[in-house]
Amino acid sequence: MDKILEAVVMSSYPNNVKQGLVRRVIEAAKQPMDSEQCWSMLELSTKLYLTGDTKYKREIGKEVLEVYGHYHPEEFEEFFNVRFLYGPLGKRSHYVLDYIQLGLQFVLESPSANSIFSLLRIEVLRKVCERPSPKQCAKISKLLTQHPQCIPTGKHQVLFCQQLIRCIGQFQCISEGEEDIMEFLEQVNKVSGLLQRIWRTQTSAILPSLKELFTIISSTEEQEAPSNALASVVQFVPLELMDGVIRNLTNDDSITDVQMMMAIGRMIDWVSWPLGKNIDKWIIALLKGLAAVKKFSILIEVTLSKIEKVFSKLLYPIVREGALSVLQYMLLSFQHSHEAFHLLLPHIPRLVASLKKEDSNSATSSLEQLAELIHCMFFRFSGFPDLYEPVLEAVKALPIPNEDRIKHLLGQNAWTSQKNELACFYPRLASKSETGKIGLINLGNTCYMNSIIQSLFMASDFRHSVLNLTEGNSQPLMTKLQWLFAFLEHSQRPAISPESFLSASWPPWFTPGAQQDCSEYLKYLLDRLHEEEKTGKRIYQKLKESSLMSQAVEHHYLNKTLIEKMFGGKMMTKIRCLKCLNVSSREEAFTDLSLAFPPPDRHVRGSTSVLPVEEISPQFIEPPETPSQLTGSPWIQRKAPMARHPAAPPMPVETGSQQTGEAANPLSGNAIGVDAAKDPLLAFGEQASAPKESRSVPDLINYFLSPERLTEENKYHCEKCASLQDAEKVAELTEGPHYLILTLLRFSFDPRTMKRKKILDNVSIPVVLKLPILVAPEETEEVCRRGKDRAAPGSGFMSVVYDLCSVVVHSGISSESGHYYCYSRECTDTVPHGQPRDGTPKPASDKQVDFEIQWYLFNDTRVSFSSFESVSNVTSFFPKDTAYVLFYRQRPGRQSCPLHEALAEAGRLHGEPSLHKDLMEAISKDNILYLQEQEKEARNRAAYISALPKSPLWWRDFDRDKDDDNSSGGCSPAAGGGGSGSFHGLVF
């Protein structure tokens, strides 16, 4: 029968005739026959299947084999055995794997099955060592997936995984046709799927496999880059292993920088691999790991060489998500220089146009994320309007992230923000604070300056104005402050040195190295900055008079100085002679209010202040005295016009969120209860209030504004009386500053000890302060009508709301010793949802505004998160730590509309100020220098640590075991191993 079949197959008969004859042979094969006939037919059909030169012959051979396997199982089992598989029959056949897979299904229950499996476990290993094609590897994978008994075991299993990974590393898709590409991807997925199956059952094979993978991608000797198909391997590595793998990789001193650079560069190329899962996570994890051990030179080189390629992959939806994740991290972490971002500028408009045209969910989501990324880069690297204009035009219709979101993204992704789990071994490797803020180095008892600089920096309106200064502004000290602010905003260092600014702003009477009064330094600094700008204005005034200055320049330079705009207020001091009732007055400018403590025998809450202060939120204070006590003062008679109701009180100074637009009468018996009913925050304020015996900031302002009697040795010389007379002196605020600075005069001179002593009284600090400002009667009526600020009709005063920004704390018992630090937050005009932008606060919104804004603690080089609760309780916990200088920022209101609107408009149009190029370049150079310093320090530490006893890294256990067993790492010298003496000659 075998000869008949062979004659039919080899004949030149038409196919339909051949097919009929073959059908007869197959039907005859289903009948009983002797073993010799079966053996002959099996040999012939095997020959046709393995070596047939046409598809027709191979199909006939396969069909006959299947018939004999079903109808003559005993003869088939005897034929398909180990001895046959050792023969030379299939040596040159590409179909031997298909043949073995066909035969195995008929011998699984036979006694010889185990010996066949044992043989195949060795031979599949040899096969992968020969680096078969993707198609052959896929066949091996299919065979082992259907028959896992053939998968190598023990150390051979690990070796098999490693060699299979080497095969994948050589896969290439030659054709560019869509069908061929899809077939190639399917073949790769079958092979990597086999690895996943093995790893699930034998987790000990994962790490040695990853070692082999890293060896391949880090090799500098390969003439051709390994295939991106290796990305299919990574997607099946469990993510829970990621931290350990990355930590050991980045801390392995046997891996050179060139190898690491090669490896990460090739991994980044994997973003082009379609349908891969978690590839972006592994790439980002390795980049973060390198940042944690300060290997910045690798990161810089890789980012600059690969970022454009990653960006180009955003055009393809199938790989877009992973590519965008990698791009986001690469850009957000590359903060020391604009170079990486600027490489992408020419490509961005074209990509945005393409994504808009695509009009898919993927494209829309990617556009929004890309726009957010671009605005982060605009914020970080300002000062290139010519380069950014086309990009800004391309993304103008897309959402713009707020400043907090931008700072959050930049803060958490910076290289210097990455945590190193081996930090205990690297004590000198500083990381930027998790707050994103930068500290100031103490240059020897310079904490007084550091706390003031940080408070001024956190005054966002002042900071933006300083950063916006142009070059050549003829203000050397302000320019140094601009540079200091710019470095505090953009440096990658955890702390910077203010040495240059200290030397320029040093008061000449200060003793070097000694502790100084921070308030004294602040006054001197603001005065210097003010006078410096005034000098510039006088110069330009002379230029104007000589007709050398244009009108535009004239308008710019003849306005108020920046210090006047930000910190300048005005106060009217009036002295009334108690004999002739003549009043002399003088208006003065101020940049801070120095608040003295009342004498111990004077109870401030019962004072005869014309403008009694009452706290509403978050502290609470008792109402002033009764109307009879107040109206008994000659000042009240003068201040109350005839048209005013005689019982109406003057406008009180408040703190908090009392309902505005209504002239609540604090003198009425139920004033507190009424206000509490209107404002639920009053109850909150009562719970947070200090004991009634303690003082509050409003108490001190009450004392400051209360009338002072000039008698005995302090009598006033009245010009009208032409003699010394008893008099009464009072101060009234006529213009509230944009930033109100309050200094609590805690240091007084003790004549007995001839030293300055410190008042340690705890002073409760309101987070919201309402300050009374004297205005003309017609202005008061307008205020009441518009309801913008709280005012009492006809009182001559309106209430201006201030929010607490910074608190400078002095720790110690003397002005000549101790330490300064400060609490700060950024107060802006951001209005909570539901609150109108006309400046009218809502009762329920004050708590949101006051307590949701993040507080920071600046203590020289250390910056940490804090809270208003910490600010309020610091003296309760540490009696020597007392609030000394307070910064408040004025909320938008009628009096400050022009300045507030200008600042708000500038913020909306420009966002963070653009720095001039010289300053940006200086910051970039210093950032690069810092990264180099950190990398050098990390390498020195790593060299030291490498000499210490330590546990082997994740692949060294495996390597040691292999060495003990004298086993090779591969199947050939090219694969990193030895010869093949342990393997038998196989049919394939």
Coordinates of C-alpha atoms in Angstrom, one line a residue, residues 432-780:
K432 CA 14.8 69.4 47.3
S433 CA 12.0 69.8 49.9
E434 CA 8.8 67.9 49.1
T435 CA 7.1 71.3 49.5
G436 CA 8.8 72.5 46.3
K437 CA 10.2 75.5 48.2
I438 CA 13.8 76.4 48.6
G439 CA 15.6 77.2 51.8
L440 CA 18.3 79.8 52.5
I441 CA 21.7 78.9 54.0
N442 CA 22.6 80.5 57.3
L443 CA 25.8 82.4 56.8
G444 CA 26.4 82.9 60.6
N445 CA 23.6 84.3 62.6
T446 CA 21.8 85.5 59.5
C447 CA 18.5 83.8 60.3
Y448 CA 17.1 87.3 60.8
M449 CA 17.7 88.1 57.1
N450 CA 16.6 84.6 55.9
S451 CA 13.2 84.9 57.6
I452 CA 12.6 88.4 56.2
I453 CA 13.6 87.3 52.6
Q454 CA 11.3 84.3 52.7
S455 CA 8.4 86.5 53.9
L456 CA 9.0 89.0 51.2
F457 CA 9.3 86.2 48.6
M458 CA 6.0 84.7 49.7
A459 CA 4.4 88.1 49.2
S460 CA 3.4 87.0 45.7
D461 CA 2.5 90.4 44.3
F462 CA 5.8 91.9 45.5
R463 CA 7.7 88.9 44.2
H464 CA 6.1 89.1 40.7
S465 CA 6.9 92.8 40.5
V466 CA 10.5 92.2 41.4
L467 CA 10.9 89.4 38.9
N468 CA 9.3 91.5 36.2
L469 CA 12.0 94.2 36.5
T470 CA 13.8 94.8 33.2
E471 CA 17.6 94.8 32.7
G472 CA 19.4 98.1 33.2
N473 CA 16.9 99.4 35.8
S474 CA 19.6 101.5 37.7
Q475 CA 18.6 99.7 40.9
P476 CA 21.6 97.5 42.0
L477 CA 20.1 96.3 45.3
M478 CA 16.7 95.6 43.7
T479 CA 18.5 93.7 40.9
K480 CA 20.3 91.5 43.5
L481 CA 16.9 90.9 45.1
Q482 CA 15.5 89.9 41.7
W483 CA 18.3 87.4 41.2
L484 CA 17.8 86.0 44.7
F485 CA 14.0 85.6 44.1
A486 CA 14.6 84.0 40.7
F487 CA 16.9 81.4 42.3
L488 CA 14.4 80.8 45.0
E489 CA 11.8 80.2 42.3
H490 CA 13.7 78.1 39.8
S491 CA 16.8 76.6 41.4
Q492 CA 17.1 72.8 41.7
R493 CA 19.1 73.2 44.9
P494 CA 17.4 72.4 48.2
A495 CA 18.9 75.7 49.6
I496 CA 20.8 78.6 48.2
S497 CA 23.3 81.0 49.6
P498 CA 22.2 84.7 50.0
E499 CA 25.7 85.8 50.5
S500 CA 25.7 88.3 47.6
F501 CA 22.5 89.9 48.7
L502 CA 23.6 90.0 52.4
S503 CA 26.7 91.9 51.6
A504 CA 24.7 94.4 49.5
S505 CA 21.9 94.9 52.0
W506 CA 24.0 94.9 55.2
P507 CA 23.2 97.8 57.5
P508 CA 26.5 99.5 58.3
W509 CA 26.0 99.5 62.0
F510 CA 25.4 95.7 62.2
T511 CA 28.1 93.6 63.8
P512 CA 29.3 90.8 61.5
G513 CA 28.5 87.3 62.9
A514 CA 26.2 88.7 65.7
Q515 CA 22.4 88.2 66.0
Q516 CA 20.4 91.2 64.8
D517 CA 16.9 92.5 64.9
C518 CA 14.9 91.3 61.9
S519 CA 12.5 94.2 62.1
E520 CA 15.4 96.6 62.0
Y521 CA 16.8 94.9 59.0
L522 CA 13.5 94.9 57.2
K523 CA 13.0 98.7 57.8
Y524 CA 16.5 99.3 56.5
L525 CA 16.0 97.1 53.5
L526 CA 12.7 98.6 52.4
D527 CA 14.1 102.1 52.9
R528 CA 17.2 101.3 50.8
L529 CA 15.1 99.9 48.0
H530 CA 12.8 102.9 48.2
E531 CA 15.5 105.5 48.1
E532 CA 17.4 103.7 45.3
E533 CA 14.3 103.8 43.1
K534 CA 13.6 107.4 44.0
T535 CA 17.2 108.3 43.0
G536 CA 16.5 106.8 39.6
K537 CA 13.3 108.8 39.3
R538 CA 15.1 112.0 40.1
I539 CA 17.7 111.2 37.4
Y540 CA 14.9 110.7 34.9
Q541 CA 13.2 113.9 36.0
K542 CA 16.4 115.8 35.1
L543 CA 16.4 114.0 31.8
K544 CA 12.9 115.1 31.2
E545 CA 13.7 118.7 32.0
S546 CA 16.5 118.5 29.4
S547 CA 13.9 117.0 26.9
L548 CA 15.8 113.8 26.6
M549 CA 13.1 111.5 28.0
S550 CA 10.0 110.4 26.1
Q551 CA 6.6 110.7 27.6
A552 CA 6.3 106.9 28.0
V553 CA 9.5 106.8 30.0
E554 CA 8.3 109.8 32.0
H555 CA 5.0 108.0 32.9
H556 CA 6.9 104.9 34.0
Y557 CA 9.4 106.5 36.2
L558 CA 7.4 109.3 37.9
N559 CA 4.9 107.0 39.6
K560 CA 5.2 105.7 43.1
T561 CA 8.2 103.4 43.9
L562 CA 7.5 99.7 44.2
I563 CA 8.0 99.8 47.9
E564 CA 5.4 102.6 48.2
K565 CA 3.0 100.6 46.1
M566 CA 3.4 97.4 48.0
F567 CA 4.1 98.4 51.6
G568 CA 3.4 102.1 51.8
G569 CA 0.5 103.5 53.8
K570 CA -0.3 106.8 55.3
M571 CA -1.2 107.9 58.8
M572 CA -2.6 111.2 60.2
T573 CA -1.2 112.3 63.6
K574 CA -3.4 114.9 65.4
I575 CA -2.7 116.7 68.6
R576 CA -5.5 118.6 70.3
C577 CA -4.8 121.2 73.0
L578 CA -7.1 120.6 75.9
K579 CA -7.2 124.3 76.8
C580 CA -8.0 126.1 73.5
L581 CA -9.1 122.9 71.6
N582 CA -6.9 123.9 68.7
V583 CA -5.9 120.8 66.6
S584 CA -2.7 120.4 64.7
S585 CA -2.3 117.6 62.2
R586 CA 0.5 116.0 60.2
E587 CA 0.2 113.2 57.6
E588 CA 3.1 110.7 57.4
A589 CA 4.0 107.7 55.2
F590 CA 4.8 104.4 56.8
T591 CA 5.9 100.9 55.7
D592 CA 5.2 99.2 59.0
L593 CA 3.2 99.8 62.2
S594 CA 5.2 99.3 65.4
L595 CA 2.7 98.0 68.0
A596 CA 3.7 98.6 71.6
F597 CA 2.4 96.5 74.5
P598 CA 0.1 98.3 76.9
P599 CA 1.3 98.8 80.5
P600 CA 0.5 95.9 82.7
D601 CA -2.0 98.0 84.7
R602 CA -4.0 99.0 81.5
H603 CA -6.7 96.6 80.2
V604 CA -6.8 97.2 76.5
R605 CA -10.2 95.9 76.0
G606 CA -11.6 98.6 78.3
S607 CA -9.6 101.4 76.7
T608 CA -11.1 104.5 75.3
S609 CA -9.9 103.8 71.8
V610 CA -11.9 105.8 69.3
L611 CA -11.5 102.8 66.9
P612 CA -12.0 99.7 69.1
V613 CA -10.8 96.5 67.6
E614 CA -12.9 93.3 67.8
E615 CA -11.9 89.9 66.6
I616 CA -14.4 87.8 64.7
S617 CA -12.5 85.0 63.1
P618 CA -10.6 82.9 63.9
Q619 CA -10.1 84.6 67.3
F620 CA -12.7 86.5 69.3
I621 CA -12.6 89.6 71.5
E622 CA -15.0 91.4 73.7
P623 CA -16.8 94.5 72.5
P624 CA -15.6 97.9 73.5
E625 CA -16.9 99.9 76.4
T626 CA -20.4 101.4 76.7
P627 CA -21.4 104.4 74.6
S628 CA -21.2 106.7 77.6
Q629 CA -17.6 105.9 78.2
L630 CA -16.7 106.5 74.5
T631 CA -18.8 109.6 74.0
G632 CA -17.2 111.2 77.1
S633 CA -14.0 111.8 75.1
P634 CA -13.6 115.2 73.4
W635 CA -12.4 113.2 70.3
I636 CA -15.8 111.6 69.9
Q637 CA -17.5 115.0 69.9
R638 CA -15.1 116.2 67.2
K639 CA -15.4 113.1 65.0
A640 CA -19.2 113.0 65.2
P641 CA -20.7 115.4 62.6
M642 CA -23.9 117.2 63.5
A643 CA -25.8 115.1 60.9
R644 CA -24.8 111.9 62.6
H645 CA -27.1 110.3 65.2
P646 CA -25.5 111.1 68.6
A647 CA -25.6 107.4 69.7
A648 CA -23.9 106.0 66.5
P649 CA -20.5 104.7 67.4
P650 CA -17.4 105.1 65.3
M651 CA -16.3 102.4 62.8
P652 CA -14.7 99.4 64.7
V653 CA -11.5 97.6 63.6
E654 CA -12.4 93.9 63.2
T655 CA -10.8 90.6 62.3
G656 CA -12.8 88.1 60.4
S657 CA -15.8 87.4 58.3
Q658 CA -18.5 89.6 59.7
Q659 CA -21.3 90.3 57.2
T660 CA -20.2 93.2 55.1
G661 CA -22.3 96.0 53.9
E662 CA -24.1 96.3 57.2
A663 CA -23.1 98.7 59.9
A664 CA -23.3 96.4 62.9
N665 CA -23.3 98.2 66.2
P666 CA -20.7 96.7 68.5
L667 CA -21.8 98.9 71.3
S668 CA -25.3 97.5 71.6
G669 CA -25.9 94.9 74.2
N670 CA -26.6 92.0 71.9
A671 CA -24.0 92.9 69.3
I672 CA -22.1 89.7 69.7
G673 CA -25.1 87.4 69.6
V674 CA -26.4 89.1 66.5
D675 CA -23.1 88.8 64.7
A676 CA -22.7 85.2 65.7
A677 CA -26.1 84.4 64.3
K678 CA -25.2 86.1 61.0
D679 CA -21.8 84.4 60.8
P680 CA -21.3 80.8 61.8
L681 CA -17.6 81.4 61.9
L682 CA -18.1 83.4 65.1
A683 CA -18.7 80.2 67.0
F684 CA -15.6 78.7 65.4
G685 CA -13.7 81.8 66.5
E686 CA -14.8 81.4 70.1
Q687 CA -13.5 77.9 70.2
A688 CA -10.1 79.0 68.8
S689 CA -9.8 82.1 70.9
A690 CA -7.0 82.7 73.4
P691 CA -7.8 83.1 77.0
K692 CA -9.3 86.5 77.9
E693 CA -6.2 87.4 79.9
S694 CA -4.0 87.1 76.9
R695 CA -3.5 89.8 74.3
S696 CA -4.3 89.8 70.6
V697 CA -3.1 91.7 67.6
P698 CA -6.4 93.8 67.6
D699 CA -5.6 94.7 71.3
L700 CA -2.3 96.1 70.3
I701 CA -3.8 98.0 67.3
N702 CA -6.5 99.4 69.7
Y703 CA -3.7 100.6 72.0
F704 CA -1.8 102.1 69.0
L705 CA -4.9 104.0 67.8
S706 CA -6.2 105.0 71.2
P707 CA -5.8 108.7 72.3
E708 CA -2.7 109.4 74.4
R709 CA -2.7 112.1 77.1
L710 CA 0.3 114.5 77.0
T711 CA 0.7 115.8 80.5
E712 CA 3.3 116.7 83.1
E713 CA 6.8 116.3 81.5
N714 CA 5.2 115.3 78.2
K715 CA 3.1 118.5 77.9
Y716 CA 2.5 119.8 74.3
H717 CA 3.7 123.2 73.2
C718 CA 0.6 124.8 71.8
E719 CA 1.4 127.5 69.2
K720 CA -2.0 129.2 69.7
C721 CA -1.6 129.3 73.5
A722 CA 2.2 129.9 73.1
S723 CA 2.8 127.7 76.1
L724 CA 3.0 124.1 77.3
Q725 CA -0.4 122.6 77.7
D726 CA -2.1 119.3 78.4
A727 CA -3.1 117.8 75.2
E728 CA -4.4 114.6 73.6
K729 CA -2.7 112.9 70.7
V730 CA -4.3 110.3 68.3
A731 CA -3.2 108.5 65.2
E732 CA -5.6 107.7 62.3
L733 CA -4.9 105.6 59.3
T734 CA -5.7 107.4 56.1
E735 CA -4.4 105.0 53.5
G736 CA -4.0 101.2 53.9
P737 CA -0.9 99.6 52.4
H738 CA -1.2 96.7 50.0
Y739 CA 0.9 94.6 52.4
L740 CA 0.5 95.6 56.0
I741 CA 3.6 94.9 58.1
L742 CA 3.0 94.8 61.9
T743 CA 6.0 94.7 64.3
L744 CA 5.2 93.7 67.9
L745 CA 7.6 95.7 70.0
R746 CA 8.7 92.8 72.3
F747 CA 12.1 94.3 73.1
S748 CA 12.3 97.1 75.7
F749 CA 15.2 98.6 77.5
D750 CA 15.4 97.8 81.2
P751 CA 17.1 100.7 83.0
R752 CA 17.9 98.5 86.0
T753 CA 19.9 95.9 84.1
M754 CA 20.8 98.3 81.3
K755 CA 19.8 95.6 78.8
R756 CA 17.0 95.1 76.4
K757 CA 14.5 92.6 77.7
K758 CA 11.9 90.6 75.8
I759 CA 8.2 90.6 76.5
L760 CA 7.1 86.9 76.3
D761 CA 3.3 87.5 76.4
N762 CA 1.4 85.3 74.1
V763 CA -0.4 87.3 71.4
S764 CA -3.2 85.6 69.5
I765 CA -3.0 86.3 65.7
P766 CA -6.1 86.7 63.6
V767 CA -5.9 85.2 60.2
V768 CA -8.3 87.9 58.9
L769 CA -8.0 91.5 60.0
K770 CA -10.3 94.4 59.3
L771 CA -8.5 97.7 59.6
P772 CA -10.3 101.1 59.8
I773 CA -9.3 103.7 57.3
L774 CA -10.3 107.3 57.6
V775 CA -12.1 108.6 54.4
A776 CA -14.0 111.7 53.4
P777 CA -17.7 111.6 54.3
E778 CA -18.8 111.6 50.6
E779 CA -16.5 108.6 50.1
T780 CA -18.1 106.8 53.0

